mmCIF file of C-alpha atoms (C1' of nucleotides) in Angstrom:
data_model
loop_
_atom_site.group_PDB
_atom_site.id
_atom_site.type_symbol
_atom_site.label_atom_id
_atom_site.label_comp_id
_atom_site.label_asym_id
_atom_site.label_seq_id
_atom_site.Cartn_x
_atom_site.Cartn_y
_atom_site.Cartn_z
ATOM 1 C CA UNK A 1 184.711 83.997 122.512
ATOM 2 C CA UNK A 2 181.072 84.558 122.400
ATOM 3 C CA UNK A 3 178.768 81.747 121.263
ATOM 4 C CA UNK A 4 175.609 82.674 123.132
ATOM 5 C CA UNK A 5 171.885 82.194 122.742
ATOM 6 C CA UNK A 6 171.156 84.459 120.145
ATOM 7 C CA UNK A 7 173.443 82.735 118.137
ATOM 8 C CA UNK A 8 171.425 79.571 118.500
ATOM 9 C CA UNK A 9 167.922 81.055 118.235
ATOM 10 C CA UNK A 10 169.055 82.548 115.521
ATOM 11 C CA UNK A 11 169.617 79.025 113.874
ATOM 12 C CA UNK A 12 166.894 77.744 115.444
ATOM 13 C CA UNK A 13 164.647 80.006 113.806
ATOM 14 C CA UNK A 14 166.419 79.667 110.301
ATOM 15 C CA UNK A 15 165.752 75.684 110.279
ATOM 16 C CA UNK A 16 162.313 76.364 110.995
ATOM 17 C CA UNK A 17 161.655 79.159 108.283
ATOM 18 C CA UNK A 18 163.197 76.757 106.011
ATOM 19 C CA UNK A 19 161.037 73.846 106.714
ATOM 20 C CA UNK A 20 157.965 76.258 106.432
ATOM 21 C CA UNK A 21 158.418 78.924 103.431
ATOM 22 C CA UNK A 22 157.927 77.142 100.799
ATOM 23 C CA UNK A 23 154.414 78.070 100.722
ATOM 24 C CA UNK A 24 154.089 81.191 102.805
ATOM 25 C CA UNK A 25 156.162 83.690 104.310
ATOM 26 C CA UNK A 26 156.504 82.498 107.862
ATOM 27 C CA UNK A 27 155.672 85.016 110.870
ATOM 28 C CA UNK A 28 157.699 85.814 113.551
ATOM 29 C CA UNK A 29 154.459 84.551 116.054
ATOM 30 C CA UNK A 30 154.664 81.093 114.449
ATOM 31 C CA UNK A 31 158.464 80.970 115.179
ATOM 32 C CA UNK A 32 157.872 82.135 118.454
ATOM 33 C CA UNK A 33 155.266 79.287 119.360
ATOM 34 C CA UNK A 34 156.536 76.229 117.487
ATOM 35 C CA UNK A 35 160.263 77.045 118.798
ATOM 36 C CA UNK A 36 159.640 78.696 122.114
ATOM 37 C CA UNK A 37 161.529 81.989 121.688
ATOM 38 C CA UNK A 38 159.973 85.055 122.926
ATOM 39 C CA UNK A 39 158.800 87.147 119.695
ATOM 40 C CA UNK A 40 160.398 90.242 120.993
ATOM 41 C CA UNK A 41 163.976 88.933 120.906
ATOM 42 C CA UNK A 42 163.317 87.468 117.773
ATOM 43 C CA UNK A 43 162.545 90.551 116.084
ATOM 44 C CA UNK A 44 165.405 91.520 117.255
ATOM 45 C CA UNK A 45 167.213 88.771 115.448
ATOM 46 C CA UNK A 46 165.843 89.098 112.395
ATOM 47 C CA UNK A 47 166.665 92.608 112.003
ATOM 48 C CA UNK A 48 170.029 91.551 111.620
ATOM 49 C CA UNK A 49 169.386 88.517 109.636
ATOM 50 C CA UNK A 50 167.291 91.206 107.274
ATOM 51 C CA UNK A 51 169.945 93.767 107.106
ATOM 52 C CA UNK A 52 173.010 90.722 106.163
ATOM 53 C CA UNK A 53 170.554 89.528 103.357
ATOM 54 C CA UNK A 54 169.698 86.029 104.700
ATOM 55 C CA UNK A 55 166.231 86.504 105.239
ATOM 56 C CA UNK A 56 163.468 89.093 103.377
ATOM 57 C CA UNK A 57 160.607 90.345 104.635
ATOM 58 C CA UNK A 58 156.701 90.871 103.738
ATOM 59 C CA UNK A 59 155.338 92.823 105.614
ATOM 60 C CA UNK A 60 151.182 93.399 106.264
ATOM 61 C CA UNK A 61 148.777 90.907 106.983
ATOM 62 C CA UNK A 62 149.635 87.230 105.823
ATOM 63 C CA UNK A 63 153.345 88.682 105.807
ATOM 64 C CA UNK A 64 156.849 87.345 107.469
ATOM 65 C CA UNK A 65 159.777 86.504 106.318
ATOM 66 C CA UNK A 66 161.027 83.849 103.909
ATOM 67 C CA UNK A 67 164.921 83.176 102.896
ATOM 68 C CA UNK A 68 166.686 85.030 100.406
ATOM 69 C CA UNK A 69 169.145 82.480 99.751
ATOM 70 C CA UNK A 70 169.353 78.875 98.739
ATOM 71 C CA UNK A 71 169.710 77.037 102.308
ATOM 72 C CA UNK A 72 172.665 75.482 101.054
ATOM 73 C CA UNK A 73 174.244 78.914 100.346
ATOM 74 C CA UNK A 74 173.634 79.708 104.147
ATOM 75 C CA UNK A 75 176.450 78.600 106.276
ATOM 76 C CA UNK A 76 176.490 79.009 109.970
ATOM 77 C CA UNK A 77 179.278 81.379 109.690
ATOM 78 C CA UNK A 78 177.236 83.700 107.929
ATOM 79 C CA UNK A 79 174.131 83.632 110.241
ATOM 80 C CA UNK A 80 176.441 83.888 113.506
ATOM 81 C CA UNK A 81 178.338 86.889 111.726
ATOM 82 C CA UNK A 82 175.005 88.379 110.886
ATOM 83 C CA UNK A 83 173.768 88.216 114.991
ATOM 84 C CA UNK A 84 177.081 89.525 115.827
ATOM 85 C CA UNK A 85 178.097 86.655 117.165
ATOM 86 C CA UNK A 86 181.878 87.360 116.752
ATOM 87 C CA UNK A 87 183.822 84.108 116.743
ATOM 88 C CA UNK A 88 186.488 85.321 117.914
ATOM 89 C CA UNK A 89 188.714 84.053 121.210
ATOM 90 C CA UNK A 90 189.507 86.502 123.316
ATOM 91 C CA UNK A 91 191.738 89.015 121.817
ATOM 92 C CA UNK A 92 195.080 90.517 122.698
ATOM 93 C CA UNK A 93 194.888 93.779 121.683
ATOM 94 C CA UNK A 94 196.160 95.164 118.510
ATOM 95 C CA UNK A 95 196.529 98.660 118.766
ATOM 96 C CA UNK A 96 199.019 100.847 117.261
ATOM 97 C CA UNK A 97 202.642 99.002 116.839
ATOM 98 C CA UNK A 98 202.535 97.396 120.260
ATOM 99 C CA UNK A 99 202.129 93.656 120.862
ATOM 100 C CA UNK A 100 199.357 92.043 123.623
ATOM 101 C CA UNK A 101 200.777 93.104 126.381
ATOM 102 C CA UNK A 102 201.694 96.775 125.494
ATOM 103 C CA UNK A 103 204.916 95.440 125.185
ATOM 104 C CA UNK A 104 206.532 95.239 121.880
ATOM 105 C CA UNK A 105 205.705 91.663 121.432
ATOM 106 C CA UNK A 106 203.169 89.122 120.734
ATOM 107 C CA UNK A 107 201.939 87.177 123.831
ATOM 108 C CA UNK A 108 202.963 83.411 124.409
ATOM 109 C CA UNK A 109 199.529 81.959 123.354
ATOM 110 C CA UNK A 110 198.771 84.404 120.200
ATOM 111 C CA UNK A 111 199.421 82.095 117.588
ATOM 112 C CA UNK A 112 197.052 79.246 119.899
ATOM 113 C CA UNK A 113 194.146 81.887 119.509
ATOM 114 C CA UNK A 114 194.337 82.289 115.776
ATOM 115 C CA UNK A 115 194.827 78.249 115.397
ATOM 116 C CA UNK A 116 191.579 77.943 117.465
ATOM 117 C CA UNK A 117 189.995 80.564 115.759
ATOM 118 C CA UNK A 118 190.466 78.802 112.240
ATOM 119 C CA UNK A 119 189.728 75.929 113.913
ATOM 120 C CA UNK A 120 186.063 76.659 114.390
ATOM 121 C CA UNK A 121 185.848 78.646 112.102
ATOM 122 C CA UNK A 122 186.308 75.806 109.595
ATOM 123 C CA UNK A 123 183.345 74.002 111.156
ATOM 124 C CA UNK A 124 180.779 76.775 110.749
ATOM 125 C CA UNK A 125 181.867 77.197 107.134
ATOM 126 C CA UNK A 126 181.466 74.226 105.835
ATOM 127 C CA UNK A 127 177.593 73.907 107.759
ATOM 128 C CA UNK A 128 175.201 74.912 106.015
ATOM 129 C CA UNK A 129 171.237 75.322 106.697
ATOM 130 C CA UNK A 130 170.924 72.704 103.793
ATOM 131 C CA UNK A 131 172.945 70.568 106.555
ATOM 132 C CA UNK A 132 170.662 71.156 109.105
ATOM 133 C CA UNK A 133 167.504 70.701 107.665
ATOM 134 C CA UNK A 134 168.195 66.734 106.156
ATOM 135 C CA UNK A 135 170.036 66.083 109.969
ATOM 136 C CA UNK A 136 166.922 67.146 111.386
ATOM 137 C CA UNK A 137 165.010 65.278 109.083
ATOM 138 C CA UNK A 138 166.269 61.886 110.063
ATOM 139 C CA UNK A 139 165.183 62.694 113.181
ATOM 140 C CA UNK A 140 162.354 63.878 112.645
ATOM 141 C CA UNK A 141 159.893 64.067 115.320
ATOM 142 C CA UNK B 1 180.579 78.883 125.426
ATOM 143 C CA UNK B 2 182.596 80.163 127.585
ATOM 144 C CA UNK B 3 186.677 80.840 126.306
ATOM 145 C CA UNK B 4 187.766 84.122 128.057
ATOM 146 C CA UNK B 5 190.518 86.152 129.549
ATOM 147 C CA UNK B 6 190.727 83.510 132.799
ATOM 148 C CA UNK B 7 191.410 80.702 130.615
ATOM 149 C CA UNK B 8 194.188 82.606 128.556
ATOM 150 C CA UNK B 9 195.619 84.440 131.173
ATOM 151 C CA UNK B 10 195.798 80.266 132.827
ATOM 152 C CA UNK B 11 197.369 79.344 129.568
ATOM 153 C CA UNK B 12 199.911 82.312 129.797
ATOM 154 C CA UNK B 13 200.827 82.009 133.119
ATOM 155 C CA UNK B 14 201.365 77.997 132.633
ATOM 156 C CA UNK B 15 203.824 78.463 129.540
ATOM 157 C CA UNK B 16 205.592 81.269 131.711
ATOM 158 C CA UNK B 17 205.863 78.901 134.267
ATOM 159 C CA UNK B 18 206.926 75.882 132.317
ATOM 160 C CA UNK B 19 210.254 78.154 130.576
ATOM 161 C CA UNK B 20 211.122 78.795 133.696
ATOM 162 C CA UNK B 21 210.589 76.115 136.482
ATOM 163 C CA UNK B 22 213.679 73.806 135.881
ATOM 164 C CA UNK B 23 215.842 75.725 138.414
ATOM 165 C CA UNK B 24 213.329 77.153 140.966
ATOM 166 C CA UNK B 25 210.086 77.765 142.085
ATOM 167 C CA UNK B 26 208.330 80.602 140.188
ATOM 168 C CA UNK B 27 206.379 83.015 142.338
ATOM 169 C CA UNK B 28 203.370 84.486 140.918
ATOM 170 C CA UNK B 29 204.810 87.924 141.491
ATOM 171 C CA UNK B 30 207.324 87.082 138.337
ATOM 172 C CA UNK B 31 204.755 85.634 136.897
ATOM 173 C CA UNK B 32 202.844 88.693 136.960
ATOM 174 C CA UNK B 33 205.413 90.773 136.048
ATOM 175 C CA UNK B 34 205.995 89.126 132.862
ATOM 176 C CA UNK B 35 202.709 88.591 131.522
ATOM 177 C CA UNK B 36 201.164 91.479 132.817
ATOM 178 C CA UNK B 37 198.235 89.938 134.886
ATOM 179 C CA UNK B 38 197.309 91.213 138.010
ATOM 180 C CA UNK B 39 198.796 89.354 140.819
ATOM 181 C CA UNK B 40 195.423 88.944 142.873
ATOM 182 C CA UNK B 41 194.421 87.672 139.921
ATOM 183 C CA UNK B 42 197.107 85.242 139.415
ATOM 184 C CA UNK B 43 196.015 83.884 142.813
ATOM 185 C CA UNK B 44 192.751 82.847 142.420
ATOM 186 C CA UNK B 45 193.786 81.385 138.844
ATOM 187 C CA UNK B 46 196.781 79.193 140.517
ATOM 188 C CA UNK B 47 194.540 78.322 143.474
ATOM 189 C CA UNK B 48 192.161 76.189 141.168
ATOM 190 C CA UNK B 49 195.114 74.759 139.020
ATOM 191 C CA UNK B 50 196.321 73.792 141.883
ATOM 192 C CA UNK B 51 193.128 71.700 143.238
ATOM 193 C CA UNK B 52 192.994 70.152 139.904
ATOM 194 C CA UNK B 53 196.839 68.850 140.396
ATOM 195 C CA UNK B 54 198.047 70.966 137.598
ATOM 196 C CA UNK B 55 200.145 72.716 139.497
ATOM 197 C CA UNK B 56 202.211 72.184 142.963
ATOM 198 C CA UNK B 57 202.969 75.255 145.407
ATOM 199 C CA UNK B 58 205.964 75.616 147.713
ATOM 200 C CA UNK B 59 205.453 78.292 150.258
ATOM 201 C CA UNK B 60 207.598 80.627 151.999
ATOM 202 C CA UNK B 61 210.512 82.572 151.131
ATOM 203 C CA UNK B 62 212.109 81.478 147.630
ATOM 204 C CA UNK B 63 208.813 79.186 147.464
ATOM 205 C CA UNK B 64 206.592 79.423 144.165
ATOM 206 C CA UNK B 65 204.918 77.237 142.032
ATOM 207 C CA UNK B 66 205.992 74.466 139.823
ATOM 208 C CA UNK B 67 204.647 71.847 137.642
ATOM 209 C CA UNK B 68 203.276 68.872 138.721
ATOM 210 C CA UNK B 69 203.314 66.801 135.410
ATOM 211 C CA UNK B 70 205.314 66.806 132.056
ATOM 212 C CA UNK B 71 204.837 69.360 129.746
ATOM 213 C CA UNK B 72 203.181 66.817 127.468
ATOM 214 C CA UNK B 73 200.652 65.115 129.712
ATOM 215 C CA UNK B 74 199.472 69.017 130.603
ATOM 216 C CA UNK B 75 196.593 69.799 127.894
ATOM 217 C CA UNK B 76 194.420 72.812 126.769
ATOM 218 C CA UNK B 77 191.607 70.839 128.095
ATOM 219 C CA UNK B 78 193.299 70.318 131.174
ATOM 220 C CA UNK B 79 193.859 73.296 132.387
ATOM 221 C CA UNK B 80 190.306 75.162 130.226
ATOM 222 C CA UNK B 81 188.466 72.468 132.384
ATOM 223 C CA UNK B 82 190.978 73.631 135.933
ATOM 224 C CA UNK B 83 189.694 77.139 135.947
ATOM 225 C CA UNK B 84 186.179 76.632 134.947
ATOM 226 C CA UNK B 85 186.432 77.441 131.552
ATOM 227 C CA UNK B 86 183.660 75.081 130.387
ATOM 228 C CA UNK B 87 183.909 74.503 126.674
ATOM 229 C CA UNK B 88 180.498 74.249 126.447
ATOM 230 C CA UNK B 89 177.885 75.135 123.789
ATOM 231 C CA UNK B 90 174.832 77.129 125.031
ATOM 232 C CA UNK B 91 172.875 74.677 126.779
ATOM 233 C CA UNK B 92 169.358 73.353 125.971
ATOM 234 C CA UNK B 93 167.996 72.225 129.432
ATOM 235 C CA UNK B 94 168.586 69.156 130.326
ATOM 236 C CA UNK B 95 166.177 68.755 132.642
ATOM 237 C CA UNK B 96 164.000 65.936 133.857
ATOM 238 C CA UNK B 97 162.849 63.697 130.759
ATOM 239 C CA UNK B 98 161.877 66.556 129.176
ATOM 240 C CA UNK B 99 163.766 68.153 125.796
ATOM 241 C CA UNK B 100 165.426 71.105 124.977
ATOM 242 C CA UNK B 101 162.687 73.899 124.694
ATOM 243 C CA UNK B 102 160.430 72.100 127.161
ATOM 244 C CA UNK B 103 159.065 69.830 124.793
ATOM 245 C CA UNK B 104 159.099 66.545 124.349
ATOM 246 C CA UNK B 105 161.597 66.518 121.993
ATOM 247 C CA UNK B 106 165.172 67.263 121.073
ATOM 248 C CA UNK B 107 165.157 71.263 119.652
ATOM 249 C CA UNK B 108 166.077 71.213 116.053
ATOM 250 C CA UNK B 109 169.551 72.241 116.779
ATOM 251 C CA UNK B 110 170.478 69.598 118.957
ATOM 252 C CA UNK B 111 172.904 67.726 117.555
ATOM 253 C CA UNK B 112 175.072 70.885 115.860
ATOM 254 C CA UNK B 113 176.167 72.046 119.600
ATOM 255 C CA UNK B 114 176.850 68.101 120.315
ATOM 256 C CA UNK B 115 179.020 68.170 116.918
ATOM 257 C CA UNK B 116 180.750 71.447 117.812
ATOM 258 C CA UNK B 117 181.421 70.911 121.170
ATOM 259 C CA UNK B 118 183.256 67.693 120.059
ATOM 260 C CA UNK B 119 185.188 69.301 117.183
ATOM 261 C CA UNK B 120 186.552 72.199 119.598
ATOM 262 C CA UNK B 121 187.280 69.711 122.535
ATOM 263 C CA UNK B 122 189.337 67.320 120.541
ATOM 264 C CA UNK B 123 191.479 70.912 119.428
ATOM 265 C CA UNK B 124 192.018 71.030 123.164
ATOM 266 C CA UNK B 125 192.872 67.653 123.807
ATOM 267 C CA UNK B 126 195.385 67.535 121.470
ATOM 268 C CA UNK B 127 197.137 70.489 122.209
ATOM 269 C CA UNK B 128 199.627 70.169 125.332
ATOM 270 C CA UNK B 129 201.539 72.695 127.168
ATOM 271 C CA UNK B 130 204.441 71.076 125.408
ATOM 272 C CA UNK B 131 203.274 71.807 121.761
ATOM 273 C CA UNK B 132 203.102 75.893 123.399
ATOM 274 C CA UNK B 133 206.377 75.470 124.637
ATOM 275 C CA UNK B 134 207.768 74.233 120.684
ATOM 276 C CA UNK B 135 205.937 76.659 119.050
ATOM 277 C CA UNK B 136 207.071 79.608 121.131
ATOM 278 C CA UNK B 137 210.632 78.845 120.919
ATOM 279 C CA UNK B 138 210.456 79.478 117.449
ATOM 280 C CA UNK B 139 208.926 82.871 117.435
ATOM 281 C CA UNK B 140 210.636 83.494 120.656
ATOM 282 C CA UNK B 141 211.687 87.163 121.051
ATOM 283 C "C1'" DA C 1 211.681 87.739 163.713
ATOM 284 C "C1'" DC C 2 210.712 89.076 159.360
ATOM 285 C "C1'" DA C 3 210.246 89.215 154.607
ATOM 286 C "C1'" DT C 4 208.563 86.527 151.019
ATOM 287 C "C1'" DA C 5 205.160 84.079 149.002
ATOM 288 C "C1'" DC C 6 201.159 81.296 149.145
ATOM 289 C "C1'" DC C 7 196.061 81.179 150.644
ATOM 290 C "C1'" DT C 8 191.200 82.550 151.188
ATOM 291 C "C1'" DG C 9 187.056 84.907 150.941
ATOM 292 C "C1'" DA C 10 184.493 88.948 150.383
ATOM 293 C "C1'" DC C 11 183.555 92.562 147.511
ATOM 294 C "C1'" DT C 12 182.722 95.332 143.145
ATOM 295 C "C1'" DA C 13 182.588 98.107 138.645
ATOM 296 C "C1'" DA C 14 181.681 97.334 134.097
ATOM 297 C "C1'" DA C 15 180.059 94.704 130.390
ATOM 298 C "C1'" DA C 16 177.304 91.220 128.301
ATOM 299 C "C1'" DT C 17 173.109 88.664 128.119
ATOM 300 C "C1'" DG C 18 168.516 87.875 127.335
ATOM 301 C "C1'" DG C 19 165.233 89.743 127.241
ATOM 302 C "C1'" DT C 20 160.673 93.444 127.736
ATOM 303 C "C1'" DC C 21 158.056 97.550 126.439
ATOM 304 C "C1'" DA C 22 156.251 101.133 123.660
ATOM 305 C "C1'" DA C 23 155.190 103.217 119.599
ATOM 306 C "C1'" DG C 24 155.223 103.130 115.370
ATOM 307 C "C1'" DT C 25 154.500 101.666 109.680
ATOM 308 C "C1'" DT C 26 152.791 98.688 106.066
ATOM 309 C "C1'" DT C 27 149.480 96.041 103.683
ATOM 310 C "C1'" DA C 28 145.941 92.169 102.788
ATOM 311 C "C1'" DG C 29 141.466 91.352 103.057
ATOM 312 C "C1'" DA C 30 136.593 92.059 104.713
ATOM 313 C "C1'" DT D 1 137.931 102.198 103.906
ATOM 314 C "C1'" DC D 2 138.758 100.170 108.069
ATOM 315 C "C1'" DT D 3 141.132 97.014 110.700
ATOM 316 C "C1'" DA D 4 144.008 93.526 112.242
ATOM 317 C "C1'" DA D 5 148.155 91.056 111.259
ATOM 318 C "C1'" DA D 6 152.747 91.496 110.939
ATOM 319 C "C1'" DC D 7 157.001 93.885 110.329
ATOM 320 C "C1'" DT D 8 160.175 98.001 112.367
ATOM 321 C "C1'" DT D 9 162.666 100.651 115.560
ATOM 322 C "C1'" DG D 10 164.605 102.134 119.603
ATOM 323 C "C1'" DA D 11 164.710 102.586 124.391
ATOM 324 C "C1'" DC D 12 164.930 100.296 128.539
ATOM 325 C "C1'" DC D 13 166.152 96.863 132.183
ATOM 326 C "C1'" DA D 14 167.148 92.901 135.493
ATOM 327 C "C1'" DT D 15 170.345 89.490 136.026
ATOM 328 C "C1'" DT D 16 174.614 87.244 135.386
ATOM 329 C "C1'" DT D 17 179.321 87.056 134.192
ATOM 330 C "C1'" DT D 18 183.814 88.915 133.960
ATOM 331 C "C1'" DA D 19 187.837 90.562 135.513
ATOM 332 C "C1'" DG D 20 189.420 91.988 138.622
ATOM 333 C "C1'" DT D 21 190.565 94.528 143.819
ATOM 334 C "C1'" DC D 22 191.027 94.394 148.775
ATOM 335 C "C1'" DA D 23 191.948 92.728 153.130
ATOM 336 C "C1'" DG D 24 193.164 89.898 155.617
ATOM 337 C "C1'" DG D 25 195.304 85.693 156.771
ATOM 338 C "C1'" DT D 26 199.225 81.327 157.069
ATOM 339 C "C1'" DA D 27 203.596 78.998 156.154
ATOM 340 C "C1'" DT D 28 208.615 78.974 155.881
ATOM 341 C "C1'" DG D 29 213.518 79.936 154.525
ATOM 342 C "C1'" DT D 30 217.129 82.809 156.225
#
DNA sequence: ACATACCTGACTAAAATGGTCAAGTTTAGA
DNA sequence: TCTAAACTTGACCATTTTAGTCAGGTATGT
């Protein structure tokens, strides 16, 4: 299962955009500085957030990116997906007609891994950005 | 997060063991046979369930491994937390009195990894070896 | 004594991670 | 029109983790 950094920088960034673009498209620098992420990895990120149509972007002077959704239409699963950040346990292979083993069967724990995997899964779809931003308004610093 | 091959192959090996440990010792050899994990592997697996009383070893000839607990009292987060499988979110710092990004403060995302973290540990700590056991008996080849 | 099986530690190839670096293109505004 | 801000793209890389292998042990039932 991968559930790295770039998964939560990824986030990270999206809560901030939020919080920011409702007057101006917010720039990749400003993201960098306020949340401490190098600006080279985050173009990175939002490449992929650009190409999965969560984020657009302006480009030119005064430019960045703003959302292209309603934050409440962003769900976590979405962004992860987007970063590659495959939620997925580690996997038994499925090739051909064999089972996990390369025998003809499934492995003892199979069915745990797809339990898990619904599991979290479940969480990140029912969090959305929306979620994010009014939890991290209470707390507000 | 971490959630890879070590912890499922530990899983594995553990359900292998429990289907089969009521007459004898089971040597990793079978064990390895079975499942299909490398034996050296196997080793270094069983050495830390071991340390973490998961697991009792009888050595020499006809000697093996067997379980040290019931079935039930044996969970996912038992043996995850045995063989270093830390089901842990990526980490902000926690460092000093300082916060997550070197800031003052909590980064925005804080609390999500505290909230997932808890969602996919109580999964574990609900699940024994026991309820692997059940479920694989129905499937069972 | 000897085969079986546990035990331990060192080592390693391959992949993933978390970036950096370089060289663009686009566009607002002076 | 010139320029600087900001996006765009792709190559590159050091470090760490993963998933083992290898080479020796030591203990013990028969």
């Amino acid at each position: 299962m991968k559930l790295t950094s770039k998964g939560r920088y990824a986030v990270m960034a999206l809560v901030d955009l939020a919080r920011f673009d409702n007057i101006n498209p917010v720039s990749l620098r400003d993201i960098s500085l306020r949340q401490g992420i190098s600006l080279d990895y985050l173009e990175q990120i939002f490449s992929k957030l650009k190409k999965n149509e969560i984020v657009k972007s302006i480009r030119g002077t005064q430019g960045g990116y703003v959302l292209n959704k309603n934050p409440n239409d962003i769900k976590l699963t979405n962004i992860f997906h987007a970063v590659d950040e495959k939620v997925k346990t580690v996997q038994c292979k499925k090739e051909s007609k064999k089972g996990c083993n390369g025998k003809a069967t499934k492995c003892i724990t199979h069915n745990l891994w797809d339990e898990l995997e619904v599991h979290i899964n479940t969480f990140f779809e029912n969090k959305s950005l929306k979620d994010l931003l009014n939890n991290n308004k209470e707390t507000r610093v």
